[in-house]
Amino acid sequence: MDRIDALRIFVRVAEMRSFTKAAVCLQMPRSTVSTAIRELEARLGTRLLNRTTRHVTLTHDGEAFYDRSLRLLTELEELEGLFQDDDSQLSGKLRVEAPGRIARLIIVPALPDFFSRYPGIELEIGASDRPVNLVEGGVDCAIRVGELSESSLIARSLGLLPVVNCASPGYLARHGVPESIADLHHHLAIHYASPFGSVAEDWEYREGGKVRTLPMQGRVTVDSAESYIACCLAGLGLIQVPAYDVQHHLREGSLIEVLADKQATPMPLTILYPHRHHRSRLLHVFISWVEVLFSKEICGLSSQHAKQQP
């Protein structure tokens, strides 16, 4: 096997901590991965990986070799593209993770434009509201909504998502339209417990330049954006949701915005990627494309929303 290919296999096994996962990610038999690592260790005269029935971890020598291998592969990728000025000729695969509704409503409809620009790039898109370990999952980048926890990943802001308060016409007909925060004591909220945590979030609003929260009654708690919006459409209560998520419902009247002057803080939108990809040209062109896409989709909503505020 080519020595560079062996290094790529080693790096992937080290990051995913699994021969099987690395084999799936690299689309090769597990036996090929095992043989490549065994031959690499024999050639170096040292053990790089500790193997157990459940985990694969780096030895002390393996950690040092991983760091050097990563730098070498990054430099090689940069070297290979040194004289390739035309990004439209790039080829390869990127694995991308995004929240389900962002993938469905924003990214996927715009993909024909991406592929017309970069016909040689293949995308594997995972759409889920649940967190994914990028390194162990072999994911090249992930789009996240909300505040980020501490992470060793590189984070790049894509903007802020304006948030709206809304309810279905049926719910408002039964319970009345809230005109003030005080009215919320007589209303129901649909509770959202983020997949990143297990505690349902309180109702949030800005007042007098400060962010305030209010515990609200509710009959149902969900952990996905799809279920959250579906519950609202079914008339089960009020929700606070990014505007892009419900703009078509607001236009057609199946949801109605309420308390427009008491909105929650806009939600950060971020793209994350491992340090090993910080100079990848494939990732660079995808992130650049996503930044332009979201500047149109999200900033457009932000400006529309700003015009509606008193």
mmCIF file of C-alpha atoms in Angstrom:
data_model
loop_
_atom_site.group_PDB
_atom_site.id
_atom_site.type_symbol
_atom_site.label_atom_id
_atom_site.label_comp_id
_atom_site.label_asym_id
_atom_site.label_seq_id
_atom_site.Cartn_x
_atom_site.Cartn_y
_atom_site.Cartn_z
ATOM 1 C CA MET A 1 0.000 0.000 0.000
ATOM 2 C CA ASP A 2 1.103 3.565 -0.744
ATOM 3 C CA ARG A 3 2.644 5.146 2.371
ATOM 4 C CA ILE A 4 0.482 8.269 2.085
ATOM 5 C CA ASP A 5 -2.646 6.104 1.944
ATOM 6 C CA ALA A 6 -1.423 4.280 5.037
ATOM 7 C CA LEU A 7 -1.070 7.599 6.869
ATOM 8 C CA ARG A 8 -4.597 8.612 5.864
ATOM 9 C CA ILE A 9 -5.932 5.308 7.204
ATOM 10 C CA PHE A 10 -3.993 5.700 10.457
ATOM 11 C CA VAL A 11 -5.259 9.252 10.996
ATOM 12 C CA ARG A 12 -8.855 8.204 10.388
ATOM 13 C CA VAL A 13 -8.614 5.214 12.782
ATOM 14 C CA ALA A 14 -7.021 7.443 15.427
ATOM 15 C CA GLU A 15 -9.764 10.063 15.104
ATOM 16 C CA MET A 16 -12.697 7.655 14.976
ATOM 17 C CA ARG A 17 -11.199 5.325 17.614
ATOM 18 C CA SER A 18 -12.467 2.366 15.674
ATOM 19 C CA PHE A 19 -11.222 0.173 12.829
ATOM 20 C CA THR A 20 -14.784 -0.585 11.773
ATOM 21 C CA LYS A 21 -15.939 3.051 11.688
ATOM 22 C CA ALA A 22 -12.788 4.087 9.834
ATOM 23 C CA ALA A 23 -13.348 1.336 7.259
ATOM 24 C CA VAL A 24 -16.941 2.478 6.679
ATOM 25 C CA CYS A 25 -15.851 6.107 6.373
ATOM 26 C CA LEU A 26 -13.018 5.249 3.979
ATOM 27 C CA GLN A 27 -15.236 2.814 2.062
ATOM 28 C CA MET A 28 -12.829 -0.098 2.268
ATOM 29 C CA PRO A 29 -12.858 -3.534 3.947
ATOM 30 C CA ARG A 30 -12.021 -3.612 7.646
ATOM 31 C CA SER A 31 -9.328 -6.171 6.891
ATOM 32 C CA THR A 32 -7.583 -3.666 4.609
ATOM 33 C CA VAL A 33 -7.582 -1.077 7.381
ATOM 34 C CA SER A 34 -6.201 -3.566 9.923
ATOM 35 C CA THR A 35 -3.484 -4.724 7.535
ATOM 36 C CA ALA A 36 -2.443 -1.144 6.745
ATOM 37 C CA ILE A 37 -2.052 -0.298 10.450
ATOM 38 C CA ARG A 38 -0.194 -3.531 11.181
ATOM 39 C CA GLU A 39 2.241 -2.940 8.299
ATOM 40 C CA LEU A 40 2.727 0.700 9.332
ATOM 41 C CA GLU A 41 3.589 -0.305 12.906
ATOM 42 C CA ALA A 42 5.972 -2.976 11.642
ATOM 43 C CA ARG A 43 7.723 -0.490 9.356
ATOM 44 C CA LEU A 44 8.079 2.037 12.195
ATOM 45 C CA GLY A 45 9.082 -0.572 14.764
ATOM 46 C CA THR A 46 6.594 0.660 17.391
ATOM 47 C CA ARG A 47 2.985 0.230 18.450
ATOM 48 C CA LEU A 48 0.830 3.205 17.509
ATOM 49 C CA LEU A 49 -2.547 2.022 18.799
ATOM 50 C CA ASN A 50 -3.825 0.270 21.893
ATOM 51 C CA ARG A 51 -6.589 -2.124 20.896
ATOM 52 C CA THR A 52 -9.360 -3.443 23.135
ATOM 53 C CA THR A 53 -12.650 -5.105 22.278
ATOM 54 C CA ARG A 54 -14.447 -1.757 22.614
ATOM 55 C CA HIS A 55 -11.968 1.054 21.990
ATOM 56 C CA VAL A 56 -8.878 2.023 20.046
ATOM 57 C CA THR A 57 -6.603 4.614 21.661
ATOM 58 C CA LEU A 58 -3.275 6.138 20.715
ATOM 59 C CA THR A 59 -0.098 5.078 22.478
ATOM 60 C CA HIS A 60 2.460 7.722 23.478
ATOM 61 C CA ASP A 61 4.326 7.104 20.206
ATOM 62 C CA GLY A 62 1.009 7.061 18.383
ATOM 63 C CA GLU A 63 0.112 10.540 19.626
ATOM 64 C CA ALA A 64 3.406 11.959 18.372
ATOM 65 C CA PHE A 65 3.043 10.169 15.044
ATOM 66 C CA TYR A 66 -0.557 11.345 14.680
ATOM 67 C CA ASP A 67 0.414 15.000 15.097
ATOM 68 C CA ARG A 68 3.194 14.723 12.509
ATOM 69 C CA SER A 69 1.003 12.725 10.112
ATOM 70 C CA LEU A 70 -1.759 15.293 10.324
ATOM 71 C CA ARG A 71 0.622 18.136 9.483
ATOM 72 C CA LEU A 72 2.126 16.175 6.606
ATOM 73 C CA LEU A 73 -1.257 15.291 5.068
ATOM 74 C CA THR A 74 -2.441 18.899 5.397
ATOM 75 C CA GLU A 75 0.695 20.174 3.674
ATOM 76 C CA LEU A 76 0.325 17.528 0.969
ATOM 77 C CA GLU A 77 -3.265 18.552 0.239
ATOM 78 C CA GLU A 78 -2.183 22.174 0.011
ATOM 79 C CA LEU A 79 0.752 21.235 -2.229
ATOM 80 C CA GLU A 80 -1.458 19.219 -4.583
ATOM 81 C CA GLY A 81 -3.687 22.253 -5.111
ATOM 82 C CA LEU A 82 -0.843 24.765 -5.430
ATOM 83 C CA PHE A 83 -1.249 25.267 -9.171
ATOM 84 C CA GLN A 84 -4.975 24.538 -9.363
ATOM 85 C CA ASP A 85 -6.450 28.025 -9.640
ATOM 86 C CA ASP A 86 -9.864 26.925 -10.858
ATOM 87 C CA ASP A 87 -11.930 25.765 -7.861
ATOM 88 C CA SER A 88 -14.598 24.477 -10.240
ATOM 89 C CA GLN A 89 -12.247 21.593 -11.031
ATOM 90 C CA LEU A 90 -12.045 20.408 -7.419
ATOM 91 C CA SER A 91 -13.174 16.852 -6.758
ATOM 92 C CA GLY A 92 -13.804 14.772 -3.657
ATOM 93 C CA LYS A 93 -16.408 14.087 -0.976
ATOM 94 C CA LEU A 94 -17.503 16.169 2.004
ATOM 95 C CA ARG A 95 -19.566 14.871 4.905
ATOM 96 C CA VAL A 96 -21.798 17.617 6.293
ATOM 97 C CA GLU A 97 -24.157 17.625 9.304
ATOM 98 C CA ALA A 98 -26.973 20.162 9.682
ATOM 99 C CA PRO A 99 -30.200 20.513 11.674
ATOM 100 C CA GLY A 100 -33.009 18.766 9.812
ATOM 101 C CA ARG A 101 -35.053 21.822 8.900
ATOM 102 C CA ILE A 102 -32.035 23.919 7.872
ATOM 103 C CA ALA A 103 -30.998 21.095 5.574
ATOM 104 C CA ARG A 104 -34.497 20.687 4.122
ATOM 105 C CA LEU A 105 -35.561 24.319 3.860
ATOM 106 C CA ILE A 106 -32.318 26.138 3.036
ATOM 107 C CA ILE A 107 -29.403 23.920 1.993
ATOM 108 C CA VAL A 108 -31.023 21.218 -0.143
ATOM 109 C CA PRO A 109 -33.105 23.581 -2.331
ATOM 110 C CA ALA A 110 -29.900 25.515 -3.146
ATOM 111 C CA LEU A 111 -27.761 22.461 -4.003
ATOM 112 C CA PRO A 112 -28.306 22.708 -7.795
ATOM 113 C CA ASP A 113 -26.409 26.007 -7.632
ATOM 114 C CA PHE A 114 -23.564 24.413 -5.646
ATOM 115 C CA PHE A 115 -23.213 21.477 -8.048
ATOM 116 C CA SER A 116 -23.309 23.760 -11.069
ATOM 117 C CA ARG A 117 -20.286 25.553 -9.594
ATOM 118 C CA TYR A 118 -18.437 22.470 -8.311
ATOM 119 C CA PRO A 119 -19.560 19.430 -10.333
ATOM 120 C CA GLY A 120 -16.704 17.284 -9.052
ATOM 121 C CA ILE A 121 -17.612 17.584 -5.362
ATOM 122 C CA GLU A 122 -19.866 14.994 -3.758
ATOM 123 C CA LEU A 123 -21.797 15.829 -0.583
ATOM 124 C CA GLU A 124 -23.005 13.424 2.079
ATOM 125 C CA ILE A 125 -25.515 15.345 4.200
ATOM 126 C CA GLY A 126 -26.689 14.166 7.587
ATOM 127 C CA ALA A 127 -29.845 15.985 8.712
ATOM 128 C CA SER A 128 -30.571 15.682 12.422
ATOM 129 C CA ASP A 129 -31.282 17.865 15.460
ATOM 130 C CA ARG A 130 -29.101 15.613 17.600
ATOM 131 C CA PRO A 131 -25.418 16.358 18.231
ATOM 132 C CA VAL A 132 -22.788 14.409 16.301
ATOM 133 C CA ASN A 133 -19.140 13.976 17.268
ATOM 134 C CA LEU A 134 -17.439 15.345 14.165
ATOM 135 C CA VAL A 135 -14.059 13.747 14.732
ATOM 136 C CA GLU A 136 -15.260 10.283 15.735
ATOM 137 C CA GLY A 137 -18.011 10.402 13.108
ATOM 138 C CA GLY A 138 -15.655 11.352 10.292
ATOM 139 C CA VAL A 139 -17.727 14.496 9.609
ATOM 140 C CA ASP A 140 -15.998 17.346 7.770
ATOM 141 C CA CYS A 141 -18.211 20.155 9.080
ATOM 142 C CA ALA A 142 -21.445 20.748 10.964
ATOM 143 C CA ILE A 143 -23.906 23.623 11.107
ATOM 144 C CA ARG A 144 -25.192 24.335 14.603
ATOM 145 C CA VAL A 145 -27.904 26.626 15.963
ATOM 146 C CA GLY A 146 -27.654 28.188 19.421
ATOM 147 C CA GLU A 147 -24.896 28.841 21.920
ATOM 148 C CA LEU A 148 -21.931 26.490 21.643
ATOM 149 C CA SER A 149 -20.378 24.525 24.465
ATOM 150 C CA GLU A 150 -16.618 24.478 24.869
ATOM 151 C CA SER A 151 -15.071 22.677 21.927
ATOM 152 C CA SER A 152 -11.703 21.972 20.314
ATOM 153 C CA LEU A 153 -13.338 22.524 16.914
ATOM 154 C CA ILE A 154 -12.895 25.641 14.795
ATOM 155 C CA ALA A 155 -16.086 27.756 14.868
ATOM 156 C CA ARG A 156 -17.075 30.237 12.157
ATOM 157 C CA SER A 157 -20.156 32.432 12.521
ATOM 158 C CA LEU A 158 -22.795 32.342 9.787
ATOM 159 C CA GLY A 159 -24.980 35.025 11.342
ATOM 160 C CA LEU A 160 -27.945 35.323 13.696
ATOM 161 C CA LEU A 161 -31.393 33.775 13.295
ATOM 162 C CA PRO A 162 -34.273 36.125 14.215
ATOM 163 C CA VAL A 163 -36.848 34.419 16.439
ATOM 164 C CA VAL A 164 -40.638 34.847 16.295
ATOM 165 C CA ASN A 165 -43.427 34.063 18.755
ATOM 166 C CA CYS A 166 -46.391 32.369 17.142
ATOM 167 C CA ALA A 167 -49.481 30.215 17.577
ATOM 168 C CA SER A 168 -52.156 28.659 15.407
ATOM 169 C CA PRO A 169 -55.429 30.501 14.643
ATOM 170 C CA GLY A 170 -57.317 27.702 16.412
ATOM 171 C CA TYR A 171 -55.319 28.091 19.614
ATOM 172 C CA LEU A 172 -55.755 31.875 19.590
ATOM 173 C CA ALA A 173 -59.503 31.497 19.005
ATOM 174 C CA ARG A 174 -59.785 29.332 22.133
ATOM 175 C CA HIS A 175 -57.350 31.151 24.419
ATOM 176 C CA GLY A 176 -57.243 34.690 23.080
ATOM 177 C CA VAL A 177 -54.348 36.679 21.649
ATOM 178 C CA PRO A 178 -51.698 37.622 24.261
ATOM 179 C CA GLU A 179 -51.153 41.383 24.235
ATOM 180 C CA SER A 180 -48.537 41.552 26.996
ATOM 181 C CA ILE A 181 -46.104 39.345 28.910
ATOM 182 C CA ALA A 182 -48.572 39.339 31.817
ATOM 183 C CA ASP A 183 -51.118 37.635 29.545
ATOM 184 C CA LEU A 184 -48.778 34.653 29.145
ATOM 185 C CA HIS A 185 -49.701 33.465 32.643
ATOM 186 C CA HIS A 186 -53.029 32.397 31.127
ATOM 187 C CA HIS A 187 -51.515 30.650 28.106
ATOM 188 C CA LEU A 188 -49.835 27.337 27.280
ATOM 189 C CA ALA A 189 -46.396 26.923 25.725
ATOM 190 C CA ILE A 190 -45.045 23.943 23.854
ATOM 191 C CA HIS A 191 -41.833 23.059 25.640
ATOM 192 C CA TYR A 192 -38.652 22.325 23.731
ATOM 193 C CA ALA A 193 -35.907 20.266 25.389
ATOM 194 C CA SER A 194 -32.813 20.518 23.243
ATOM 195 C CA PRO A 195 -31.103 17.255 22.250
ATOM 196 C CA PHE A 196 -27.948 18.904 23.663
ATOM 197 C CA GLY A 197 -29.554 18.994 27.115
ATOM 198 C CA SER A 198 -32.548 17.539 28.909
ATOM 199 C CA VAL A 199 -34.099 20.650 30.510
ATOM 200 C CA ALA A 200 -37.005 22.379 28.770
ATOM 201 C CA GLU A 201 -36.306 26.044 28.104
ATOM 202 C CA ASP A 202 -38.341 28.876 29.662
ATOM 203 C CA TRP A 203 -40.089 31.503 27.539
ATOM 204 C CA GLU A 204 -37.585 34.242 26.676
ATOM 205 C CA TYR A 205 -38.158 37.903 25.812
ATOM 206 C CA ARG A 206 -36.262 41.173 25.678
ATOM 207 C CA GLU A 207 -37.492 44.128 27.688
ATOM 208 C CA GLY A 208 -35.720 47.358 28.567
ATOM 209 C CA GLY A 209 -32.516 46.186 26.936
ATOM 210 C CA LYS A 210 -32.400 43.049 29.101
ATOM 211 C CA VAL A 211 -33.111 39.391 28.382
ATOM 212 C CA ARG A 212 -35.751 37.949 30.695
ATOM 213 C CA THR A 213 -37.325 34.520 31.056
ATOM 214 C CA LEU A 214 -40.732 33.326 32.176
ATOM 215 C CA PRO A 215 -41.698 29.762 33.177
ATOM 216 C CA MET A 216 -44.879 28.792 31.356
ATOM 217 C CA GLN A 217 -47.453 26.065 31.639
ATOM 218 C CA GLY A 218 -47.490 23.400 28.985
ATOM 219 C CA ARG A 219 -48.853 19.951 28.223
ATOM 220 C CA VAL A 220 -46.213 18.626 25.845
ATOM 221 C CA THR A 221 -42.403 18.626 25.604
ATOM 222 C CA VAL A 222 -40.543 17.703 22.407
ATOM 223 C CA ASP A 223 -36.896 17.437 21.351
ATOM 224 C CA SER A 224 -37.071 18.118 17.614
ATOM 225 C CA ALA A 225 -37.924 21.196 15.564
ATOM 226 C CA GLU A 226 -40.328 19.212 13.379
ATOM 227 C CA SER A 227 -42.382 18.067 16.383
ATOM 228 C CA TYR A 228 -42.209 21.521 17.956
ATOM 229 C CA ILE A 229 -43.762 23.214 14.925
ATOM 230 C CA ALA A 230 -46.237 20.350 14.367
ATOM 231 C CA CYS A 231 -47.530 20.771 17.929
ATOM 232 C CA CYS A 232 -48.035 24.480 17.311
ATOM 233 C CA LEU A 233 -49.918 23.828 14.069
ATOM 234 C CA ALA A 234 -52.116 21.379 16.008
ATOM 235 C CA GLY A 235 -53.084 24.187 18.383
ATOM 236 C CA LEU A 236 -51.313 22.905 21.487
ATOM 237 C CA GLY A 237 -49.723 26.198 22.490
ATOM 238 C CA LEU A 238 -47.320 29.044 21.757
ATOM 239 C CA ILE A 239 -43.794 28.560 20.416
ATOM 240 C CA GLN A 240 -40.642 30.612 19.907
ATOM 241 C CA VAL A 241 -38.910 29.549 16.728
ATOM 242 C CA PRO A 242 -36.406 30.855 14.143
ATOM 243 C CA ALA A 243 -38.295 32.880 11.532
ATOM 244 C CA TYR A 244 -36.961 30.830 8.587
ATOM 245 C CA ASP A 245 -38.623 27.764 10.113
ATOM 246 C CA VAL A 246 -42.155 29.120 9.871
ATOM 247 C CA GLN A 247 -42.112 31.892 7.275
ATOM 248 C CA HIS A 248 -44.307 29.908 4.852
ATOM 249 C CA HIS A 249 -46.787 29.116 7.655
ATOM 250 C CA LEU A 250 -46.937 32.803 8.570
ATOM 251 C CA ARG A 251 -47.483 33.783 4.934
ATOM 252 C CA GLU A 252 -50.318 31.307 4.416
ATOM 253 C CA GLY A 253 -51.933 32.060 7.788
ATOM 254 C CA SER A 254 -51.627 28.615 9.386
ATOM 255 C CA LEU A 255 -49.563 30.322 12.120
ATOM 256 C CA ILE A 256 -49.897 33.875 13.448
ATOM 257 C CA GLU A 257 -47.143 35.960 15.033
ATOM 258 C CA VAL A 258 -47.860 37.332 18.513
ATOM 259 C CA LEU A 259 -46.010 39.676 20.878
ATOM 260 C CA ALA A 260 -43.848 40.937 18.016
ATOM 261 C CA ASP A 261 -42.309 43.554 20.322
ATOM 262 C CA LYS A 262 -41.283 40.947 22.923
ATOM 263 C CA GLN A 263 -39.076 38.596 20.968
ATOM 264 C CA ALA A 264 -36.344 36.268 22.183
ATOM 265 C CA THR A 265 -32.675 36.962 21.472
ATOM 266 C CA PRO A 266 -31.634 35.983 17.923
ATOM 267 C CA MET A 267 -29.949 32.568 17.826
ATOM 268 C CA PRO A 268 -26.308 32.209 16.692
ATOM 269 C CA LEU A 269 -25.742 30.129 13.562
ATOM 270 C CA THR A 270 -22.284 28.570 13.360
ATOM 271 C CA ILE A 271 -20.339 26.174 11.181
ATOM 272 C CA LEU A 272 -17.852 23.911 12.981
ATOM 273 C CA TYR A 273 -15.004 21.848 11.587
ATOM 274 C CA PRO A 274 -11.967 19.960 12.948
ATOM 275 C CA HIS A 275 -8.519 21.548 12.941
ATOM 276 C CA ARG A 276 -7.320 18.922 10.493
ATOM 277 C CA HIS A 277 -9.507 20.534 7.817
ATOM 278 C CA HIS A 278 -8.608 24.172 8.395
ATOM 279 C CA ARG A 279 -6.786 24.407 5.046
ATOM 280 C CA SER A 280 -8.904 21.997 2.994
ATOM 281 C CA ARG A 281 -9.885 23.612 -0.311
ATOM 282 C CA LEU A 282 -12.978 21.420 -0.579
ATOM 283 C CA LEU A 283 -14.173 22.632 2.801
ATOM 284 C CA HIS A 284 -13.183 26.221 1.994
ATOM 285 C CA VAL A 285 -15.363 26.410 -1.119
ATOM 286 C CA PHE A 286 -18.310 24.764 0.662
ATOM 287 C CA ILE A 287 -18.120 27.155 3.624
ATOM 288 C CA SER A 288 -17.805 30.151 1.290
ATOM 289 C CA TRP A 289 -20.896 28.975 -0.602
ATOM 290 C CA VAL A 290 -22.832 28.412 2.636
ATOM 291 C CA GLU A 291 -21.882 31.873 3.921
ATOM 292 C CA VAL A 292 -23.311 33.530 0.810
ATOM 293 C CA LEU A 293 -26.418 31.312 0.953
ATOM 294 C CA PHE A 294 -27.166 32.151 4.576
ATOM 295 C CA SER A 295 -26.405 35.840 4.122
ATOM 296 C CA LYS A 296 -29.258 35.892 1.579
ATOM 297 C CA GLU A 297 -31.667 33.664 3.486
ATOM 298 C CA ILE A 298 -31.012 34.795 7.059
ATOM 299 C CA CYS A 299 -30.006 38.439 6.599
ATOM 300 C CA GLY A 300 -33.019 38.907 4.355
ATOM 301 C CA LEU A 301 -35.285 37.680 7.143
ATOM 302 C CA SER A 302 -33.438 39.848 9.681
ATOM 303 C CA SER A 303 -33.976 43.015 7.644
ATOM 304 C CA GLN A 304 -37.651 42.169 7.040
ATOM 305 C CA HIS A 305 -38.106 41.540 10.736
ATOM 306 C CA ALA A 306 -36.373 44.766 11.716
ATOM 307 C CA LYS A 307 -38.793 46.733 9.533
ATOM 308 C CA GLN A 308 -41.744 45.179 11.378
ATOM 309 C CA GLN A 309 -40.488 46.291 14.811
ATOM 310 C CA PRO A 310 -41.958 49.443 16.343
#
